[in-house]
PDB file of C-alpha atoms in Angstrom:
ATOM      1  CA  UNK D  84       3.532 -19.760 -27.233  1.00 49.00           C
ATOM      2  CA  UNK D  85       2.200 -16.832 -28.482  1.00 56.00           C
ATOM      3  CA  UNK D  86      -1.012 -18.558 -29.926  1.00 64.00           C
ATOM      4  CA  UNK D  87      -1.690 -20.038 -26.168  1.00 66.00           C
ATOM      5  CA  UNK D  88      -1.052 -16.597 -24.532  1.00 64.00           C
ATOM      6  CA  UNK D  89      -3.669 -15.048 -27.225  1.00 64.00           C
ATOM      7  CA  UNK D  90      -6.201 -17.784 -26.660  1.00 69.00           C
ATOM      8  CA  UNK D  91      -6.261 -17.405 -22.884  1.00 66.00           C
ATOM      9  CA  UNK D  92      -6.787 -13.492 -23.474  1.00 66.00           C
ATOM     10  CA  UNK D  93      -9.746 -14.060 -25.682  1.00 66.00           C
ATOM     11  CA  UNK D  94     -11.222 -16.685 -23.304  1.00 69.00           C
ATOM     12  CA  UNK D  95     -10.801 -14.322 -20.399  1.00 63.00           C
ATOM     13  CA  UNK D  96     -12.507 -11.362 -22.446  1.00 61.00           C
ATOM     14  CA  UNK D  97     -15.340 -13.626 -22.929  1.00 62.00           C
ATOM     15  CA  UNK D  98     -15.774 -14.479 -19.302  1.00 60.00           C
ATOM     16  CA  UNK D  99     -15.480 -10.788 -18.500  1.00 56.00           C
ATOM     17  CA  UNK D 100     -17.906  -9.738 -20.847  1.00 59.00           C
ATOM     18  CA  UNK D 101     -20.636 -12.409 -20.102  1.00 63.00           C
ATOM     19  CA  UNK D 102     -23.295 -11.872 -17.777  1.00 65.00           C
ATOM     20  CA  UNK D 103     -21.796 -11.325 -14.267  1.00 63.00           C
ATOM     21  CA  UNK D 104     -18.709 -10.255 -15.761  1.00 55.00           C
ATOM     22  CA  UNK D 105     -16.774  -7.084 -15.416  1.00 57.00           C
ATOM     23  CA  UNK D 106     -17.796  -5.977 -19.096  1.00 56.00           C
ATOM     24  CA  UNK D 107     -14.359  -5.011 -20.201  1.00 58.00           C
ATOM     25  CA  UNK D 108     -13.716  -5.655 -24.081  1.00 59.00           C
ATOM     26  CA  UNK D 109     -10.283  -6.822 -24.460  1.00 62.00           C
ATOM     27  CA  UNK D 110      -8.601  -8.452 -27.613  1.00 66.00           C
ATOM     28  CA  UNK D 111      -5.717 -10.197 -28.766  1.00 68.00           C
ATOM     29  CA  UNK D 112      -3.753 -10.631 -31.774  1.00 70.00           C
ATOM     30  CA  UNK D 113      -0.528 -11.801 -33.214  1.00 71.00           C
ATOM     31  CA  UNK D 114       1.497  -9.285 -35.177  1.00 76.00           C
ATOM     32  CA  UNK D 115       4.719  -7.230 -35.357  1.00 83.00           C
ATOM     33  CA  UNK D 116       4.006  -4.598 -32.766  1.00 87.00           C
ATOM     34  CA  UNK D 117       1.265  -2.260 -33.974  1.00 90.00           C
ATOM     35  CA  UNK D 118       1.151  -3.974 -37.631  1.00 88.00           C
ATOM     36  CA  UNK D 119      -2.252  -5.515 -37.015  1.00 86.00           C
ATOM     37  CA  UNK D 120      -3.598  -2.209 -35.358  1.00 89.00           C
ATOM     38  CA  UNK D 121      -5.956   0.163 -37.533  1.00 91.00           C
ATOM     39  CA  UNK D 122      -4.399   3.784 -36.929  1.00 94.00           C
ATOM     40  CA  UNK D 123      -6.058   5.837 -34.077  1.00 93.00           C
ATOM     41  CA  UNK D 124      -7.879   3.156 -32.439  1.00 90.00           C
ATOM     42  CA  UNK D 125      -5.843   1.787 -29.375  1.00 89.00           C
ATOM     43  CA  UNK D 126      -7.464   3.474 -26.271  1.00 88.00           C
ATOM     44  CA  UNK D 127      -4.840   1.484 -23.755  1.00 88.00           C
ATOM     45  CA  UNK D 128      -1.361   0.100 -24.915  1.00 90.00           C
ATOM     46  CA  UNK D 129       0.706  -1.588 -22.403  1.00 90.00           C
ATOM     47  CA  UNK D 130       4.105  -2.804 -23.293  1.00 91.00           C
ATOM     48  CA  UNK D 131       6.398  -4.820 -21.340  1.00 90.00           C
ATOM     49  CA  UNK D 132       9.075  -4.999 -23.783  1.00 90.00           C
ATOM     50  CA  UNK D 133      12.430  -7.002 -24.231  1.00 89.00           C
ATOM     51  CA  UNK D 134      14.410  -4.418 -22.347  1.00 89.00           C
ATOM     52  CA  UNK D 135      17.577  -6.213 -21.169  1.00 87.00           C
ATOM     53  CA  UNK D 136      20.572  -4.733 -23.032  1.00 87.00           C
ATOM     54  CA  UNK D 137      22.061  -7.424 -25.584  1.00 89.00           C
ATOM     55  CA  UNK D 138      24.208  -7.609 -28.694  1.00 88.00           C
ATOM     56  CA  UNK D 139      21.036  -7.972 -30.917  1.00 85.00           C
ATOM     57  CA  UNK D 140      17.572  -8.919 -31.121  1.00 84.00           C
ATOM     58  CA  UNK D 141      16.809 -12.076 -32.400  1.00 79.00           C
ATOM     59  CA  UNK D 142      14.438 -12.321 -35.329  1.00 74.00           C
ATOM     60  CA  UNK D 143      10.855 -13.961 -34.789  1.00 65.00           C
ATOM     61  CA  UNK D 144      11.008 -15.420 -37.911  1.00 57.00           C
ATOM     62  CA  UNK D 145      13.142 -17.998 -39.482  1.00 53.00           C
ATOM     63  CA  UNK D 146      13.555 -18.966 -42.870  1.00 50.00           C
ATOM     64  CA  UNK D 147      12.710 -22.424 -44.239  1.00 47.00           C
ATOM     65  CA  UNK D 148      15.666 -23.628 -45.912  1.00 50.00           C
ATOM     66  CA  UNK D 149      13.680 -25.609 -48.291  1.00 50.00           C
ATOM     67  CA  UNK D 150      11.252 -23.310 -49.746  1.00 51.00           C
ATOM     68  CA  UNK D 151      12.450 -19.536 -48.450  1.00 53.00           C
ATOM     69  CA  UNK D 152       9.147 -18.818 -46.583  1.00 54.00           C
ATOM     70  CA  UNK D 153       8.904 -17.176 -43.393  1.00 53.00           C
ATOM     71  CA  UNK D 154       7.882 -19.329 -40.732  1.00 52.00           C
ATOM     72  CA  UNK D 155       7.236 -18.666 -36.887  1.00 54.00           C
ATOM     73  CA  UNK D 156      10.039 -19.818 -34.917  1.00 50.00           C
ATOM     74  CA  UNK D 157       9.049 -23.130 -33.200  1.00 49.00           C
ATOM     75  CA  UNK D 158       9.159 -23.573 -29.057  1.00 48.00           C
ATOM     76  CA  UNK D 159      12.267 -25.687 -29.817  1.00 45.00           C
ATOM     77  CA  UNK D 160      14.380 -23.075 -30.976  1.00 54.00           C
ATOM     78  CA  UNK D 161      16.653 -21.219 -28.476  1.00 58.00           C
ATOM     79  CA  UNK D 162      15.648 -17.920 -29.808  1.00 63.00           C
ATOM     80  CA  UNK D 163      12.151 -18.220 -28.174  1.00 70.00           C
ATOM     81  CA  UNK D 164      13.076 -17.472 -24.824  1.00 78.00           C
ATOM     82  CA  UNK D 165      15.631 -14.575 -26.039  1.00 81.00           C
ATOM     83  CA  UNK D 166      12.760 -12.918 -27.668  1.00 78.00           C
ATOM     84  CA  UNK D 167      11.157 -12.061 -24.375  1.00 81.00           C
ATOM     85  CA  UNK D 168      14.117 -10.411 -22.923  1.00 85.00           C
ATOM     86  CA  UNK D 169      16.763  -9.240 -25.663  1.00 84.00           C
ATOM     87  CA  UNK D 170      16.097  -5.725 -26.243  1.00 88.00           C
ATOM     88  CA  UNK D 171      19.469  -4.935 -28.211  1.00 91.00           C
ATOM     89  CA  UNK D 172      21.437  -1.761 -27.828  1.00 92.00           C
ATOM     90  CA  UNK D 173      20.505  -0.465 -24.775  1.00 93.00           C
ATOM     91  CA  UNK D 174      17.766  -2.699 -24.559  1.00 91.00           C
ATOM     92  CA  UNK D 175      16.012  -0.143 -26.765  1.00 95.00           C
ATOM     93  CA  UNK D 176      15.670  -1.699 -30.188  1.00 94.00           C
ATOM     94  CA  UNK D 177      12.276  -2.793 -30.005  1.00 93.00           C
ATOM     95  CA  UNK D 178      10.903  -0.116 -27.569  1.00 96.00           C
ATOM     96  CA  UNK D 179      12.429   2.485 -30.173  1.00 97.00           C
ATOM     97  CA  UNK D 180      10.141   1.030 -33.017  1.00 95.00           C
ATOM     98  CA  UNK D 181       7.000   1.008 -30.710  1.00 96.00           C
ATOM     99  CA  UNK D 182       7.588   4.660 -29.660  1.00 97.00           C
ATOM    100  CA  UNK D 183       7.730   5.708 -33.555  1.00 96.00           C
ATOM    101  CA  UNK D 184       4.504   3.911 -33.821  1.00 95.00           C
ATOM    102  CA  UNK D 185       2.649   5.364 -30.903  1.00 95.00           C
ATOM    103  CA  UNK D 186       1.421   8.635 -32.372  1.00 95.00           C
ATOM    104  CA  UNK D 187       0.009   6.827 -35.609  1.00 95.00           C
ATOM    105  CA  UNK D 188      -2.044   3.938 -33.339  1.00 94.00           C
ATOM    106  CA  UNK D 189      -3.267   5.804 -30.173  1.00 94.00           C
ATOM    107  CA  UNK D 190      -6.683   7.080 -30.270  1.00 92.00           C
ATOM    108  CA  UNK D 191      -6.396  11.087 -30.627  1.00 90.00           C
ATOM    109  CA  UNK D 192      -8.853  11.797 -27.459  1.00 88.00           C
ATOM    110  CA  UNK D 193      -8.038   9.183 -25.245  1.00 88.00           C
ATOM    111  CA  UNK D 194      -5.265   6.963 -26.349  1.00 91.00           C
ATOM    112  CA  UNK D 195      -2.718   6.089 -23.630  1.00 93.00           C
ATOM    113  CA  UNK D 196       0.469   4.064 -23.459  1.00 94.00           C
ATOM    114  CA  UNK D 197       2.189   2.569 -20.620  1.00 95.00           C
ATOM    115  CA  UNK D 198       5.791   1.210 -21.038  1.00 95.00           C
ATOM    116  CA  UNK D 199       8.218  -0.592 -18.875  1.00 94.00           C
ATOM    117  CA  UNK D 200      11.680   0.638 -18.785  1.00 94.00           C
ATOM    118  CA  UNK D 201      14.767  -0.319 -16.752  1.00 91.00           C
ATOM    119  CA  UNK D 202      17.502   2.067 -15.641  1.00 90.00           C
ATOM    120  CA  UNK D 203      19.851   0.596 -18.565  1.00 91.00           C
ATOM    121  CA  UNK D 204      17.260   1.864 -21.107  1.00 94.00           C
ATOM    122  CA  UNK D 205      18.072   5.475 -20.005  1.00 94.00           C
ATOM    123  CA  UNK D 206      14.730   6.496 -19.259  1.00 94.00           C
ATOM    124  CA  UNK D 207      15.506   9.828 -18.548  1.00 95.00           C
ATOM    125  CA  UNK D 208      16.899  10.172 -22.197  1.00 96.00           C
ATOM    126  CA  UNK D 209      13.417   8.473 -23.686  1.00 97.00           C
ATOM    127  CA  UNK D 210      11.239  10.923 -21.564  1.00 96.00           C
ATOM    128  CA  UNK D 211      13.254  13.816 -23.177  1.00 96.00           C
ATOM    129  CA  UNK D 212      12.962  12.386 -26.221  1.00 96.00           C
ATOM    130  CA  UNK D 213       9.092  12.201 -26.024  1.00 96.00           C
ATOM    131  CA  UNK D 214       8.968  15.709 -24.387  1.00 95.00           C
ATOM    132  CA  UNK D 215      10.572  16.428 -27.906  1.00 96.00           C
ATOM    133  CA  UNK D 216       7.542  15.481 -29.743  1.00 94.00           C
ATOM    134  CA  UNK D 217       5.971  18.531 -28.473  1.00 91.00           C
ATOM    135  CA  UNK D 218       2.365  19.609 -27.754  1.00 89.00           C
ATOM    136  CA  UNK D 219       0.043  17.972 -27.022  1.00 91.00           C
ATOM    137  CA  UNK D 220       2.461  14.943 -26.094  1.00 94.00           C
ATOM    138  CA  UNK D 221       2.744  14.485 -22.379  1.00 93.00           C
ATOM    139  CA  UNK D 222       5.060  12.056 -20.328  1.00 94.00           C
ATOM    140  CA  UNK D 223       5.267  10.730 -16.814  1.00 92.00           C
ATOM    141  CA  UNK D 224       6.774   8.323 -14.752  1.00 91.00           C
ATOM    142  CA  UNK D 225       3.917   6.698 -12.984  1.00 90.00           C
ATOM    143  CA  UNK D 226       5.634   3.971 -11.250  1.00 87.00           C
ATOM    144  CA  UNK D 227       8.987   2.692  -9.936  1.00 83.00           C
ATOM    145  CA  UNK D 228      10.217  -0.560  -8.593  1.00 80.00           C
ATOM    146  CA  UNK D 229      11.802   1.310  -5.709  1.00 69.00           C
ATOM    147  CA  UNK D 230      14.234  -1.303  -5.357  1.00 62.00           C
ATOM    148  CA  UNK D 231      17.110  -3.064  -7.084  1.00 57.00           C
ATOM    149  CA  UNK D 232      15.708  -6.579  -8.409  1.00 54.00           C
ATOM    150  CA  UNK D 233      19.015  -7.996  -9.195  1.00 62.00           C
ATOM    151  CA  UNK D 234      20.464  -5.533 -11.434  1.00 63.00           C
ATOM    152  CA  UNK D 235      16.995  -4.211 -12.551  1.00 71.00           C
ATOM    153  CA  UNK D 236      15.550  -0.742 -11.531  1.00 85.00           C
ATOM    154  CA  UNK D 237      12.519  -0.457 -13.194  1.00 89.00           C
ATOM    155  CA  UNK D 238       9.983   2.451 -13.733  1.00 92.00           C
ATOM    156  CA  UNK D 239       6.780   2.718 -15.922  1.00 93.00           C
ATOM    157  CA  UNK D 240       6.308   5.655 -18.382  1.00 95.00           C
ATOM    158  CA  UNK D 241       2.684   6.957 -19.037  1.00 94.00           C
ATOM    159  CA  UNK D 242       2.733   8.629 -22.611  1.00 95.00           C
ATOM    160  CA  UNK D 243      -0.569  10.391 -24.055  1.00 93.00           C
ATOM    161  CA  UNK D 244      -1.638  13.389 -25.518  1.00 89.00           C
ATOM    162  CA  UNK D 245      -2.697  16.251 -23.540  1.00 76.00           C
ATOM    163  CA  UNK D 246      -6.345  15.990 -23.968  1.00 65.00           C
ATOM    164  CA  UNK D 247      -6.387  12.722 -22.178  1.00 59.00           C
ATOM    165  CA  UNK D 248      -8.083  13.592 -18.923  1.00 62.00           C
ATOM    166  CA  UNK D 249      -5.565  12.306 -16.459  1.00 60.00           C
ATOM    167  CA  UNK D 250      -2.493  13.044 -18.757  1.00 65.00           C
ATOM    168  CA  UNK D 251       0.013  14.789 -16.485  1.00 52.00           C
ATOM    169  CA  UNK D 252      -1.644  13.920 -13.000  1.00 54.00           C
ATOM    170  CA  UNK D 253       0.912  12.573 -10.980  1.00 51.00           C
ATOM    171  CA  UNK D 254       0.170   9.044  -9.589  1.00 51.00           C
ATOM    172  CA  UNK D 255       3.315   8.448  -7.552  1.00 47.00           C
ATOM    173  CA  UNK D 256       5.144  10.344  -5.182  1.00 44.00           C
ATOM    174  CA  UNK D 257       8.802  11.200  -5.834  1.00 45.00           C
TER     175      UNK D 257
END
C-alpha cells in the first residue's frame, strides 16, 4: 500500500542520514500529486506516472455509502492496481495535471523534474508544450529505453528552469 511505501522511504532516509550513511535527506508524503507540497520547495521531482492509455483514470477515493465521507480505496478493491498504470486519454491525464503544477512547486534556483513517458504519451508533443512555457524553462530527453518493452518505448524528460546548472546539458547520445 501507499502507507507501507512511504514508511519504507522514511526508514531508508533515516538509515541514509545516520552516521556512516550517505547524508541525503528524503521525505515521503501521501497526497494528490503536489497538494501536500509548499510552493517553491522541490529540488528534485521524479515522476513515474500512470502512463498507459486507458478509457479513464480511476479515482483514488471511494465514497462511503453510509455517511458520504471520502475514504482511501482499500487493497481489496480492483482499482488499486489500475491506479498504478491507468493514465486516461493518451495516458496523459495524471501527467498533464502534474505539468500544470510544476512551475509552482519547483525551487526557482535548483528545481528539476524527471518524468517518464511512453511513445503513446506523444512525448514530442509534451516537449513542445513545455518549450512553449518560454524562458527560462528548458526540457531535454535524458533517457530512452532504446528498445520496445512489449509495446512500450520509454523516455525520460528533464524539465528545469535555465538557471539550473546542468539544464540543457545532454546526458544521452541520440
